[in-house]
PDB file of C-alpha atoms (C1' of nucleotides) in Angstrom:
ATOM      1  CA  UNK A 199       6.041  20.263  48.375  1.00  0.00           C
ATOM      2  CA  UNK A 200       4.338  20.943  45.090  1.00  0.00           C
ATOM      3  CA  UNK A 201       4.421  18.660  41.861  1.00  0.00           C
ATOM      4  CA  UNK A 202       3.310  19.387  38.593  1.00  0.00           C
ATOM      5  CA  UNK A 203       0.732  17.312  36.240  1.00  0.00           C
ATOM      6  CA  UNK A 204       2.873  14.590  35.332  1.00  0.00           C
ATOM      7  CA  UNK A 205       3.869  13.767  38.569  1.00  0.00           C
ATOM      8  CA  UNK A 206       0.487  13.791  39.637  1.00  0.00           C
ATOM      9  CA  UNK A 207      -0.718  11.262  37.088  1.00  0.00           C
ATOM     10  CA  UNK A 208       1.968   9.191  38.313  1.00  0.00           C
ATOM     11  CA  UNK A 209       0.643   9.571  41.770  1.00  0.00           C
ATOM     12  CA  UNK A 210      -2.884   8.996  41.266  1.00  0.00           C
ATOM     13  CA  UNK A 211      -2.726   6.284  37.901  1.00  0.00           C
ATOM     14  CA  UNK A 212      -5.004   8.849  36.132  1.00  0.00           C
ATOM     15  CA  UNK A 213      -3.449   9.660  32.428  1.00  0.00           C
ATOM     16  CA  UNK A 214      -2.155  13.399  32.184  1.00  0.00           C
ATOM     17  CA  UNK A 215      -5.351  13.219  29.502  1.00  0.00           C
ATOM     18  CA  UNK A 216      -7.793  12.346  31.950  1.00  0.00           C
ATOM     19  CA  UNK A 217      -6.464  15.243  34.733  1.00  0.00           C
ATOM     20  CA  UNK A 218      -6.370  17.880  31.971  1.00  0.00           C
ATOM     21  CA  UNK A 219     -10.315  16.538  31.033  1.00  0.00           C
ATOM     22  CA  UNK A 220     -10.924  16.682  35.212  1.00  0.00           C
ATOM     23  CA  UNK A 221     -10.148  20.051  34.928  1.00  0.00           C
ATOM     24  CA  UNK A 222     -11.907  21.570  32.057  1.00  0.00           C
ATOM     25  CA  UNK A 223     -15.349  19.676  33.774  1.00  0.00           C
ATOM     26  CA  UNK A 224     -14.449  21.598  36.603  1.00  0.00           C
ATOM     27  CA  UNK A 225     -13.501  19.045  39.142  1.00  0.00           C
ATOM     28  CA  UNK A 226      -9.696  20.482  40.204  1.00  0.00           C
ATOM     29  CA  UNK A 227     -10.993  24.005  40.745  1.00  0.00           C
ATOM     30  CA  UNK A 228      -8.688  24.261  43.850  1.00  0.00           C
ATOM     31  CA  UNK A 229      -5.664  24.420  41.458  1.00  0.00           C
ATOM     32  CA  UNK A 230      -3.222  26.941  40.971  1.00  0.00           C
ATOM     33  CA  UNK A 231      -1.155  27.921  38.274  1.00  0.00           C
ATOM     34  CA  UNK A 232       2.271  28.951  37.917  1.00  0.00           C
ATOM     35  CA  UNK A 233       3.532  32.023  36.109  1.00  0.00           C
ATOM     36  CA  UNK A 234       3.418  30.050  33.011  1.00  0.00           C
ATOM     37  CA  UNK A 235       0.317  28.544  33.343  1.00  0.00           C
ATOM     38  CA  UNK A 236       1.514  25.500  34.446  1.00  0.00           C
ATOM     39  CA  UNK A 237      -1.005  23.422  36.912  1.00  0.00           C
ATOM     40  CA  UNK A 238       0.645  23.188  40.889  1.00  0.00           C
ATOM     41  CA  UNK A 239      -0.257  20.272  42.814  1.00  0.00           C
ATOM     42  CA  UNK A 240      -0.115  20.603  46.714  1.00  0.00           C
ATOM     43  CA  UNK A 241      -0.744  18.207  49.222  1.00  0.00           C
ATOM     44  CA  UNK A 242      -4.036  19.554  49.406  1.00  0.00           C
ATOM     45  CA  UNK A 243      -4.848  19.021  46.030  1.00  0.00           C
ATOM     46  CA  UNK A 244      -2.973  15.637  45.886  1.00  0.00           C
ATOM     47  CA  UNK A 245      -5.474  14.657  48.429  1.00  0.00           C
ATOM     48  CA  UNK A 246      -8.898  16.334  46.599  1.00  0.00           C
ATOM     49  CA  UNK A 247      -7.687  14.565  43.580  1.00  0.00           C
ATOM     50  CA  UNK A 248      -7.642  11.134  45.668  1.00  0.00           C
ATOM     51  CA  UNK A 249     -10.951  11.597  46.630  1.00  0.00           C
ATOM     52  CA  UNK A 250     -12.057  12.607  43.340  1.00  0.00           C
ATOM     53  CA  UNK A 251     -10.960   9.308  41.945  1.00  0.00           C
ATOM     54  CA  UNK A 252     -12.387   7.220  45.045  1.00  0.00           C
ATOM     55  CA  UNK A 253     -15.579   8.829  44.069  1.00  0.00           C
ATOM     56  CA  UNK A 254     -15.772   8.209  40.216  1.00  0.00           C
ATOM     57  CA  UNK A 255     -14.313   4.754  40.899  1.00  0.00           C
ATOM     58  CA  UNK A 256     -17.173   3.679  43.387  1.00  0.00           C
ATOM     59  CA  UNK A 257     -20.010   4.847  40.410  1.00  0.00           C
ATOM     60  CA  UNK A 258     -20.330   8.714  41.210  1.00  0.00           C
ATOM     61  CA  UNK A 259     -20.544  10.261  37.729  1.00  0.00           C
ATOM     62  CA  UNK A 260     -18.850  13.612  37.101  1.00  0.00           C
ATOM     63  CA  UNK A 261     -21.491  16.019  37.423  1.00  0.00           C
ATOM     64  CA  UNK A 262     -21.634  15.055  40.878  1.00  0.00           C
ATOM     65  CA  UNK A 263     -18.556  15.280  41.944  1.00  0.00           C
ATOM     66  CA  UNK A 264     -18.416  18.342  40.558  1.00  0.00           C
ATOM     67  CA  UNK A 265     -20.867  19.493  42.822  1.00  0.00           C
ATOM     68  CA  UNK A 266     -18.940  18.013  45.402  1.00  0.00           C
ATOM     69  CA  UNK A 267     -16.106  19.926  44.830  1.00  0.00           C
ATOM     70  CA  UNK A 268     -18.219  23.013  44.283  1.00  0.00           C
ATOM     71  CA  UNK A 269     -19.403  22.644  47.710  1.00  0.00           C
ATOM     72  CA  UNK A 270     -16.226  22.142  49.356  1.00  0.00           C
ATOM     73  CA  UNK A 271     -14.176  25.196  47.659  1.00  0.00           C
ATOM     74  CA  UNK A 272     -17.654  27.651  49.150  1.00  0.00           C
ATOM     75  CA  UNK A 273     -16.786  26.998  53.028  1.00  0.00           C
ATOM     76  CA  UNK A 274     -17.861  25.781  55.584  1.00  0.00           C
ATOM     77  CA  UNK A 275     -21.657  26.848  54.746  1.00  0.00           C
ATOM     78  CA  UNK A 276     -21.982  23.950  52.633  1.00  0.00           C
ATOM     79  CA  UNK A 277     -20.796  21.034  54.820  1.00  0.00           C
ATOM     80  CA  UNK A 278     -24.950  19.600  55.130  1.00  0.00           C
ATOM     81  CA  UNK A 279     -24.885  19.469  51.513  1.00  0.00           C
ATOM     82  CA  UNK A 280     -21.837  18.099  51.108  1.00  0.00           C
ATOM     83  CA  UNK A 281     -22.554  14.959  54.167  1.00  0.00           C
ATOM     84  CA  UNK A 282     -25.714  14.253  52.457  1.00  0.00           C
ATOM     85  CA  UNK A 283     -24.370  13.856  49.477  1.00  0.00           C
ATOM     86  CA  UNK A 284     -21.390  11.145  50.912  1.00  0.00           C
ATOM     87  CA  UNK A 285     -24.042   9.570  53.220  1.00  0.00           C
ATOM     88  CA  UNK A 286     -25.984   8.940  50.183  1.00  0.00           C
ATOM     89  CA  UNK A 287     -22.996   7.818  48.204  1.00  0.00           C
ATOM     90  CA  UNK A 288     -21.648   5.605  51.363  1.00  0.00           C
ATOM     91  CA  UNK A 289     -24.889   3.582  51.006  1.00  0.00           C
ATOM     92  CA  UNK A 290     -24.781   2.814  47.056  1.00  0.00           C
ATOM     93  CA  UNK A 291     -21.010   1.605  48.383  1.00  0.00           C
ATOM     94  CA  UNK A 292     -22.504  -0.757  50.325  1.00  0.00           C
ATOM     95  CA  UNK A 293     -25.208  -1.858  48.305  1.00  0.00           C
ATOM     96  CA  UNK A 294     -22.594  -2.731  45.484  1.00  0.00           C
ATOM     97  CA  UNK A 295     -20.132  -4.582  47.967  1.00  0.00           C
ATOM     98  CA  UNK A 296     -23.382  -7.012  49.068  1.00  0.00           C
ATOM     99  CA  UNK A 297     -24.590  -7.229  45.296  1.00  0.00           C
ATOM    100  CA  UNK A 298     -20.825  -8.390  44.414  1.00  0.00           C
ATOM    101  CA  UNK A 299     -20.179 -10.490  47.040  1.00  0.00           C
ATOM    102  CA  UNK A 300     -23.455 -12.353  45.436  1.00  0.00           C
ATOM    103  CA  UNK A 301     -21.917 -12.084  42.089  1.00  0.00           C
ATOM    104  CA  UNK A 302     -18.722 -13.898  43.568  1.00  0.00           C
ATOM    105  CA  UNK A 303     -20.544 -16.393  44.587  1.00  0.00           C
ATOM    106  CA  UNK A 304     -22.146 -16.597  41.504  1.00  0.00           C
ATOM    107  CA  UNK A 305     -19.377 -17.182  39.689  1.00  0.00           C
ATOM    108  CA  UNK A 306     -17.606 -19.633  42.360  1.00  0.00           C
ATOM    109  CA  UNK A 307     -20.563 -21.455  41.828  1.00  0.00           C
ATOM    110  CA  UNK A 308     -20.442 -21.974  38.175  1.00  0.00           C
ATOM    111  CA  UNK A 309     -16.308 -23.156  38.593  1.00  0.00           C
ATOM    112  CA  UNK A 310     -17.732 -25.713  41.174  1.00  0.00           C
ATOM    113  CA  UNK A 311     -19.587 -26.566  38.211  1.00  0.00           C
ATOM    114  CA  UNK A 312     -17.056 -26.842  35.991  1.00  0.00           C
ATOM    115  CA  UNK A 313     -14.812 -28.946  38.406  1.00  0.00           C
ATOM    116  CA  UNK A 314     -18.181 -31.838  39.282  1.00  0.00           C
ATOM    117  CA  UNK A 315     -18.166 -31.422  35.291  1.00  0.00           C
ATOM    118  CA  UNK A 316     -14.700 -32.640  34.429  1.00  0.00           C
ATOM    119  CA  UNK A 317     -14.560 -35.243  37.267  1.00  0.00           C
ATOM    120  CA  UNK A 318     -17.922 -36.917  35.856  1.00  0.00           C
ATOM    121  CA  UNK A 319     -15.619 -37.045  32.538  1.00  0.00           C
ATOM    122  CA  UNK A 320     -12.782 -38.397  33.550  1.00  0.00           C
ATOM    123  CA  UNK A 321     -15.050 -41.068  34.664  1.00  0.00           C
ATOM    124  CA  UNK A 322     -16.690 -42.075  31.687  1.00  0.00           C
TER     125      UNK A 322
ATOM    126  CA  UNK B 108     -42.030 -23.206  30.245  1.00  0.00           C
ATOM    127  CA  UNK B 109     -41.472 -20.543  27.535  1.00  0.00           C
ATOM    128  CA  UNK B 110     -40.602 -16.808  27.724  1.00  0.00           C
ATOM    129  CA  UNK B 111     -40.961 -14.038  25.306  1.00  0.00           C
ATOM    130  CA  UNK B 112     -38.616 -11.112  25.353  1.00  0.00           C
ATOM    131  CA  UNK B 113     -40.639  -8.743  27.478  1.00  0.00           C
ATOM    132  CA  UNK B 114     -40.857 -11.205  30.108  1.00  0.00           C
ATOM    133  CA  UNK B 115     -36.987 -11.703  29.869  1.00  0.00           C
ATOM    134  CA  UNK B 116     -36.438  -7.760  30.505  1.00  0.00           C
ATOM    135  CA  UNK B 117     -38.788  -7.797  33.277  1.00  0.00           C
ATOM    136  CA  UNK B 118     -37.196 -10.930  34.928  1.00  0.00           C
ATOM    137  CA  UNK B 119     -33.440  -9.435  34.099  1.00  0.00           C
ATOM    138  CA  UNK B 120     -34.030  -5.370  34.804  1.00  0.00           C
ATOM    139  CA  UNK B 121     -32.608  -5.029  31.371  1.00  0.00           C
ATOM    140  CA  UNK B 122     -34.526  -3.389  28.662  1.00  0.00           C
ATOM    141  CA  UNK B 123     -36.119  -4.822  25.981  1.00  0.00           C
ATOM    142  CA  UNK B 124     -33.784  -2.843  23.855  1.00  0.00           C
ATOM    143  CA  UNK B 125     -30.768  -3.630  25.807  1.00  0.00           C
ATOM    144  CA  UNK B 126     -31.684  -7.819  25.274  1.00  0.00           C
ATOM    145  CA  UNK B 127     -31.664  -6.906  21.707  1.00  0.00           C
ATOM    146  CA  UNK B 128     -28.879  -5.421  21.494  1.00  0.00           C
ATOM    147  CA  UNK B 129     -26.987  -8.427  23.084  1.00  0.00           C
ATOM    148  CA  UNK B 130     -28.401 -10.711  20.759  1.00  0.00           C
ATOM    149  CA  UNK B 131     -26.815  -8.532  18.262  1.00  0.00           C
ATOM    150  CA  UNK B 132     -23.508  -8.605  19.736  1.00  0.00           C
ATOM    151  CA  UNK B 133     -23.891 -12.501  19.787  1.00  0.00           C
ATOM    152  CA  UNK B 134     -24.021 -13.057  23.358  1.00  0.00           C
ATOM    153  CA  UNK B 135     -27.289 -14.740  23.194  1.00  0.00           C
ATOM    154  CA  UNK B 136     -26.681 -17.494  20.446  1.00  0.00           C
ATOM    155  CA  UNK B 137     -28.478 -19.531  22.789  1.00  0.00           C
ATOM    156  CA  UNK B 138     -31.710 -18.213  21.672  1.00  0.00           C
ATOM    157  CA  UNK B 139     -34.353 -20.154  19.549  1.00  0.00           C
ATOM    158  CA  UNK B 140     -37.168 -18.355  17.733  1.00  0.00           C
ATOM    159  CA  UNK B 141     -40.682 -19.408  17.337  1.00  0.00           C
ATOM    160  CA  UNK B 142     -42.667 -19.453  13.626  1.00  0.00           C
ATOM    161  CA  UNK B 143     -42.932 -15.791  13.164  1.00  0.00           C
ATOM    162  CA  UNK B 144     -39.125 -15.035  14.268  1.00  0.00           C
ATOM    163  CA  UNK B 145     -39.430 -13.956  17.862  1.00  0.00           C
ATOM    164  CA  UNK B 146     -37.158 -14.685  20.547  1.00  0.00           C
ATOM    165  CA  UNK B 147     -37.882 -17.511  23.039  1.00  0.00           C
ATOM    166  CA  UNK B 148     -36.160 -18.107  26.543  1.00  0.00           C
ATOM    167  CA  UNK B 149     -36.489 -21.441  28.173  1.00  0.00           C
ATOM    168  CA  UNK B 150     -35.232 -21.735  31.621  1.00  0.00           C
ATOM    169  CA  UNK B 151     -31.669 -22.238  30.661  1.00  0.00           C
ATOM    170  CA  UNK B 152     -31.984 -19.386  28.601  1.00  0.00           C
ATOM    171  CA  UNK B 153     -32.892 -17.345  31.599  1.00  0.00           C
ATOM    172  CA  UNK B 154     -30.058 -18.693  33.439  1.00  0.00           C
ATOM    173  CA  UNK B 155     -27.727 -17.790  30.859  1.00  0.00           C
ATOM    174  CA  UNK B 156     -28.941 -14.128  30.869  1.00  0.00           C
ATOM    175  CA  UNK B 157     -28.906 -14.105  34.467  1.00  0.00           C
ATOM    176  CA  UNK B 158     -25.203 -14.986  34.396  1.00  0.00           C
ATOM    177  CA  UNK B 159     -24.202 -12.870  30.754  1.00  0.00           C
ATOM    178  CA  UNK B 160     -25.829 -10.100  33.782  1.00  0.00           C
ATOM    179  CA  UNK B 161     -23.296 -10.747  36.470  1.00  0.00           C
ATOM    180  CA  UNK B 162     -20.399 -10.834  34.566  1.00  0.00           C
ATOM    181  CA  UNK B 163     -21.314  -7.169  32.996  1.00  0.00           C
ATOM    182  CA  UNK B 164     -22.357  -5.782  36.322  1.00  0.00           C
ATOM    183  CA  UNK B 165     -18.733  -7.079  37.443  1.00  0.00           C
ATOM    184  CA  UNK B 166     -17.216  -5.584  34.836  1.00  0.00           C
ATOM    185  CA  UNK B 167     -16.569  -7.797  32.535  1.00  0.00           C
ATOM    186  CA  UNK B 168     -16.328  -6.209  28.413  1.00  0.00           C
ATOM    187  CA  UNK B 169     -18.800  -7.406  26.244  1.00  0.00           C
ATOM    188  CA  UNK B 170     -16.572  -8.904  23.544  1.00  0.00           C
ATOM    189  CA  UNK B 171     -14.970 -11.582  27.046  1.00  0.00           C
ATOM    190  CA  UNK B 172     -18.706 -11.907  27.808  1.00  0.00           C
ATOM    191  CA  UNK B 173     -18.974 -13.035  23.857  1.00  0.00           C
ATOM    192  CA  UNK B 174     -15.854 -15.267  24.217  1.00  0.00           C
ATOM    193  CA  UNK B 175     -17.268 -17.131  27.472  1.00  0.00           C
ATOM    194  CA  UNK B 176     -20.726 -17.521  25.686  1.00  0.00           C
ATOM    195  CA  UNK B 177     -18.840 -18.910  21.999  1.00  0.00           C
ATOM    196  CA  UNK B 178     -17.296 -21.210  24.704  1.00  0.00           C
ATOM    197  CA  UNK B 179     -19.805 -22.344  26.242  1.00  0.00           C
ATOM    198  CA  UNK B 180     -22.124 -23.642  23.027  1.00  0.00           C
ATOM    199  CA  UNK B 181     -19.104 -24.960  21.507  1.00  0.00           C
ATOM    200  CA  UNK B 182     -19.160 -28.158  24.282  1.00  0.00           C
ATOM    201  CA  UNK B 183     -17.529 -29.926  26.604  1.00  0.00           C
ATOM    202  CA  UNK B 184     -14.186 -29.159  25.020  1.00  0.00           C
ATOM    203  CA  UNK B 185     -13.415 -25.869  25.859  1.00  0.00           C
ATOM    204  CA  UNK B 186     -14.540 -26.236  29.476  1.00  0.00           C
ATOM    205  CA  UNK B 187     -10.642 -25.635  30.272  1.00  0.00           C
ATOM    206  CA  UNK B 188     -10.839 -21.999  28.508  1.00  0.00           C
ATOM    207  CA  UNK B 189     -14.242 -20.713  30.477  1.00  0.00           C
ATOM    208  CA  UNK B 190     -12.713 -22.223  34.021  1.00  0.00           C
ATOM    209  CA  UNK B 191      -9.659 -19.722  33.195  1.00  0.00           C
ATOM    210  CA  UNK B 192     -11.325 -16.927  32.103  1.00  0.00           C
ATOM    211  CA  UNK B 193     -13.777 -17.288  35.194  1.00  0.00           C
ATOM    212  CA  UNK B 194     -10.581 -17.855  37.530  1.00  0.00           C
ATOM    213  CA  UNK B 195      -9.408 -14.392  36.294  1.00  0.00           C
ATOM    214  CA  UNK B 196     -12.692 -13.278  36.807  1.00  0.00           C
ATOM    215  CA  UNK B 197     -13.499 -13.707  40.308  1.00  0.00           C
ATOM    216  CA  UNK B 198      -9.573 -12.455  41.044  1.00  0.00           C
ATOM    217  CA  UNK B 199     -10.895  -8.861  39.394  1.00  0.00           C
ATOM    218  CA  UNK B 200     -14.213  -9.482  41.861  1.00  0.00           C
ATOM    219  CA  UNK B 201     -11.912  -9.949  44.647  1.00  0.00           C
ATOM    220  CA  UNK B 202      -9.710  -7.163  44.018  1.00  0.00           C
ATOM    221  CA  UNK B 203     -12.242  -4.925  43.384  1.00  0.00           C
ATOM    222  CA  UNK B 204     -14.273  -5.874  46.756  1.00  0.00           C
ATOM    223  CA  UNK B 205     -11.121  -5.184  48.801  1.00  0.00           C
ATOM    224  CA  UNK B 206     -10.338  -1.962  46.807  1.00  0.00           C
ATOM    225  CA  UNK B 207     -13.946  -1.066  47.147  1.00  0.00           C
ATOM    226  CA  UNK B 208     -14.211  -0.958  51.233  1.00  0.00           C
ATOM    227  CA  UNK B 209     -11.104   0.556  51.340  1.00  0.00           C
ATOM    228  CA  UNK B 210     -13.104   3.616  49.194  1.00  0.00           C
ATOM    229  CA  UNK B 211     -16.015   2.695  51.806  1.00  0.00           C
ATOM    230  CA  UNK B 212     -13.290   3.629  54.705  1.00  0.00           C
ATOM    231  CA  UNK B 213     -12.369   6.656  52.803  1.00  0.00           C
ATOM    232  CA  UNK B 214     -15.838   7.693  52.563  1.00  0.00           C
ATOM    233  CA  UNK B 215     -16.341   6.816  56.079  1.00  0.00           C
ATOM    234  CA  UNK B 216     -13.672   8.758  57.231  1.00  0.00           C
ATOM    235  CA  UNK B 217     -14.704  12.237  55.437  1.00  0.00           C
ATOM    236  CA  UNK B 218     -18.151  12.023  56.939  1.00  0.00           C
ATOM    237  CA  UNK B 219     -16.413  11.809  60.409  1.00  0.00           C
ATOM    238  CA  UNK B 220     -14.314  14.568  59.992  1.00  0.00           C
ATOM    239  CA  UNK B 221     -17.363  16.420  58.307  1.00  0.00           C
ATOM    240  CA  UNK B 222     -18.916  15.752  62.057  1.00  0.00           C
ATOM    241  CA  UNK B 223     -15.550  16.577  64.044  1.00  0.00           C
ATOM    242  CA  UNK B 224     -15.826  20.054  61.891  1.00  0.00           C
ATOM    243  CA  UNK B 225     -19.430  20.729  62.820  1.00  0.00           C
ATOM    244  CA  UNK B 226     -19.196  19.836  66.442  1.00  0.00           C
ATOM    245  CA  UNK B 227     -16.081  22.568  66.443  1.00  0.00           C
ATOM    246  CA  UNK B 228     -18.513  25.027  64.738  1.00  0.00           C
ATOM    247  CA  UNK B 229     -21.039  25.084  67.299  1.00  0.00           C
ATOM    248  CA  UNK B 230     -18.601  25.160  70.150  1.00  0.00           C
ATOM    249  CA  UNK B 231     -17.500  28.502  68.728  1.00  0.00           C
TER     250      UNK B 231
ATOM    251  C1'  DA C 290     -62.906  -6.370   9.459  1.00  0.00           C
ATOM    252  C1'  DC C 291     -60.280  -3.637  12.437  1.00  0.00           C
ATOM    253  C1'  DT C 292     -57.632  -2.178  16.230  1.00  0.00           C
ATOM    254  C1'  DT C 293     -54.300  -3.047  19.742  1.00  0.00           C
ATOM    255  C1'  DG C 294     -50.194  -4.821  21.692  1.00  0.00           C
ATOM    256  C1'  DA C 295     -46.066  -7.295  21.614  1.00  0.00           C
ATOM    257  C1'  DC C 296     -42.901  -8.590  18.868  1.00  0.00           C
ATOM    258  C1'  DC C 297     -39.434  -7.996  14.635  1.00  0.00           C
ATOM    259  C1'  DT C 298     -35.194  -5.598  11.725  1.00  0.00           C
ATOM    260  C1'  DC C 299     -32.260  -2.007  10.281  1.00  0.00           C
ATOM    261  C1'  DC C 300     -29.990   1.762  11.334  1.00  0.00           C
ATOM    262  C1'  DA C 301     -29.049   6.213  13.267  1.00  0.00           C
ATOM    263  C1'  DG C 302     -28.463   8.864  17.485  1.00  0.00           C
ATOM    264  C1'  DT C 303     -26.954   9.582  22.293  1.00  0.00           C
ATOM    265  C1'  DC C 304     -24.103   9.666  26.324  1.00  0.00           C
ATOM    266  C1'  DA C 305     -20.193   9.497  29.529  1.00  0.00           C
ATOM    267  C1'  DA C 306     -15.671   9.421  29.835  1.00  0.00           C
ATOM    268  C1'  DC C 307     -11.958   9.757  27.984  1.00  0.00           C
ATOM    269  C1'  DT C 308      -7.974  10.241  24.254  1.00  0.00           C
ATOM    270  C1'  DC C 309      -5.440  12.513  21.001  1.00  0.00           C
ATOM    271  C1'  DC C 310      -3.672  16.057  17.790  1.00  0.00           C
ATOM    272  C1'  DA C 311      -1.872  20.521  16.161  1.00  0.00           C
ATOM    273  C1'  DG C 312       0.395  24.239  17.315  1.00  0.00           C
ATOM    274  C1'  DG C 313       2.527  26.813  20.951  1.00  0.00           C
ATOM    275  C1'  DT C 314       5.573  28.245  25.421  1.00  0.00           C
ATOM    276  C1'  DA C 315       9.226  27.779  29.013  1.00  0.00           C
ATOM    277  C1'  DG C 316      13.309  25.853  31.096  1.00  0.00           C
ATOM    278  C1'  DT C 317      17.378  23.135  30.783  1.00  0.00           C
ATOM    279  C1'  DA C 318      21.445  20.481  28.772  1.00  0.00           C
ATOM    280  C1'  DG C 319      25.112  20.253  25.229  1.00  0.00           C
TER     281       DG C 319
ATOM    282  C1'  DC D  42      22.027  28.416  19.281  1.00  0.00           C
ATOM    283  C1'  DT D  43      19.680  24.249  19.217  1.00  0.00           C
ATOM    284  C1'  DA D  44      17.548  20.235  20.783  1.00  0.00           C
ATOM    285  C1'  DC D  45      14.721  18.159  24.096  1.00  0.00           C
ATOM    286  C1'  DT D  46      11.261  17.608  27.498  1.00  0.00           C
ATOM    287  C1'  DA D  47       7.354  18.796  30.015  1.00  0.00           C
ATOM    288  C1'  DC D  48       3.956  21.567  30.023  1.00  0.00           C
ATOM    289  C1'  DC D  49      -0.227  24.508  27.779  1.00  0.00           C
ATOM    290  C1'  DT D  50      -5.067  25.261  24.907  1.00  0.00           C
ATOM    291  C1'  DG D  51      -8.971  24.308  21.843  1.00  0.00           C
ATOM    292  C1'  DG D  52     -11.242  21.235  19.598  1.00  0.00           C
ATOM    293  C1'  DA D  53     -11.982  16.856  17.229  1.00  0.00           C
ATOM    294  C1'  DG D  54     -12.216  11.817  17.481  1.00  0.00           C
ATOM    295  C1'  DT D  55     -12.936   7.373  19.833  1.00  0.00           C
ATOM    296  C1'  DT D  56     -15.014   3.785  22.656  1.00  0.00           C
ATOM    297  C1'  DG D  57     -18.432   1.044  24.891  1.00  0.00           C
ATOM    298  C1'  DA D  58     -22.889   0.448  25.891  1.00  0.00           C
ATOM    299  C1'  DC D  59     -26.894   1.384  25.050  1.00  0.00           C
ATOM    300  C1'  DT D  60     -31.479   3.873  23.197  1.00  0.00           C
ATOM    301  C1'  DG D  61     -34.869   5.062  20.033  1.00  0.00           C
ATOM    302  C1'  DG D  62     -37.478   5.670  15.556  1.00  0.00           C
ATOM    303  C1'  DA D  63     -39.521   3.972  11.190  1.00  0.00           C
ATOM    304  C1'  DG D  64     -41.844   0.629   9.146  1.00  0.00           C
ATOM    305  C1'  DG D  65     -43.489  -4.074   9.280  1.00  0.00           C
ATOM    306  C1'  DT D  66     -45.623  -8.965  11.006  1.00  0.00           C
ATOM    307  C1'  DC D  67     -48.721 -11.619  13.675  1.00  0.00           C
ATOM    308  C1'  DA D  68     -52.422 -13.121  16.999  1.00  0.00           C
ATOM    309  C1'  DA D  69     -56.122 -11.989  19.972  1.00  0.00           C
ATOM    310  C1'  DG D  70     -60.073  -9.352  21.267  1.00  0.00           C
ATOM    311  C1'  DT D  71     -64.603  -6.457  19.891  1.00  0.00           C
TER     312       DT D  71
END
DNA sequence: ACTTGACCTCCAGTCAACTCCAGGTAGTAG
DNA sequence: CTACTACCTGGAGTTGACTGGAGGTCAAGT
C-alpha cells in the first residue's frame, strides 16, 4: 500500500509543512518519488517517519536524527552507531520521565495548597 | 535571608540572562529591588522561581506562566482561576508521562531488534 | 584614587523548528 | 475545455525562548 503526503500527515499529526521541512533537512531520505515528483509513502517509510517523530518528541533535535537516519539508510555497517546513539537517547527518556514525575508532584502539591487554602476561608 | 541575581541562577540552573529576561516578560513581579535597583530574592521569591521553572520545563508557554503569576499577586480572589489552570496542567503532565514511556517502549524495542539483527550477523 | 566584580538597562542578534506564499504541474470530474 | 484538488519547489517570514554586547552604577579591596 503506498499513500502520498497528505495522507501521511494525517497519519502521523505532522502538518504537510512540517513533512515537506523533514525532508529538505534530510530526515525522509528513504523516500521515493513518483513520475511526477510526487513523495510515496510505504509502510516502511510510514514506520521511519513514526520513529522520526518519537524521537523529536522525546527532545532529540534534528541534526541528530538526521544522523540517525543517515546511519540506517548505509546498512547494516552502522548498527553500533546507530544503538549507541538510542541507548544514549533511552536514558535522557528516562531521566525526563523521573524529573516529571517530580514536577507532578510539584504541582499536586501546590493544588493541595490551594484546597487547605480555601477551606481555612470558608472558615473565617 | 536575601539573594542577589547570580545566586538565583546558580540555585535555579537558569542564566543570569535567562532570569532577566523573565523579569522582562513579567513573570517575576514578585521581585523587590534594593537602593541602587538590583534584584532581590527572598525565600518566597526562590520558591516562586523554582515553580515559574517547573511549569516551563513541563511545557507550559510563557505568556500561561505570566497569567498564573498575575494570578497569583492579585490575592486570594483568583485562587479559583490558578487551581484550573493547574488542573489542566498536571492533565498535560499526565498525558505526556504516559505518551512518553510509550516512546520509551518504542525506543526499547528498536534497540532489541538492533540486538536480534546482530546476533543473526554473527551466526552467518 | 583606582581597579575589579557583580549588578543594571536597552536593544539587537541568534537559533530551532516550523509556516506560508507565489507560481507551477498532473489527474480527475462536469 | 475548464475548474478543482492535491501535489511540487524555492525562498521568505514567523514564533518562542533565549543570548549577548555596549555603556553605565555601585561597593569593596589594595
Amino acid at each position: 500500500m503506498y499513500f502520498k503526503i497528505g495522507e501521511a500527515a494525517r497519519r502521523t499529526g505532522l502538518s504537510i509543512y512540517t513533512i515537506r521541512y523533514y525532508d529538505k533537512e534530510k530526515l525522509l531520505s528513504f523516500l521515493k518519488r513518483d513520475k511526477n515528483g510526487q513523495r510515496i509513502f510505504d509502510e516502511d517509510g510510514l514506520l521511519y517517519l513514526g520513529m522520526i517523530c518519537c524521537l523529536k518528541d522525546t527532545g532529540m533535535p534534528i541534526k541528530d536524527i538526521r544522523h540517525f537516519i543517515e546511519w540506517s539508510m548505509a546498512g547494516e555497517t552502522t548498527i553500533d552507531k546507530r544503538e549507541c546513539l538510542l541507548r544514549e537517547h533511552k536514558q535522557k527518556i528516562l531521566e525526563k520521565i523521573v524529573k516529571m514525575n517530580g514536577q507532578l508532584s510539584q504541582v499536586e502539591n501546590k493544588l493541595k495548597m490551594y484546597a487547605r487554602q480555601k477551606k481555612s476561608i470558608n472558615n473565617d
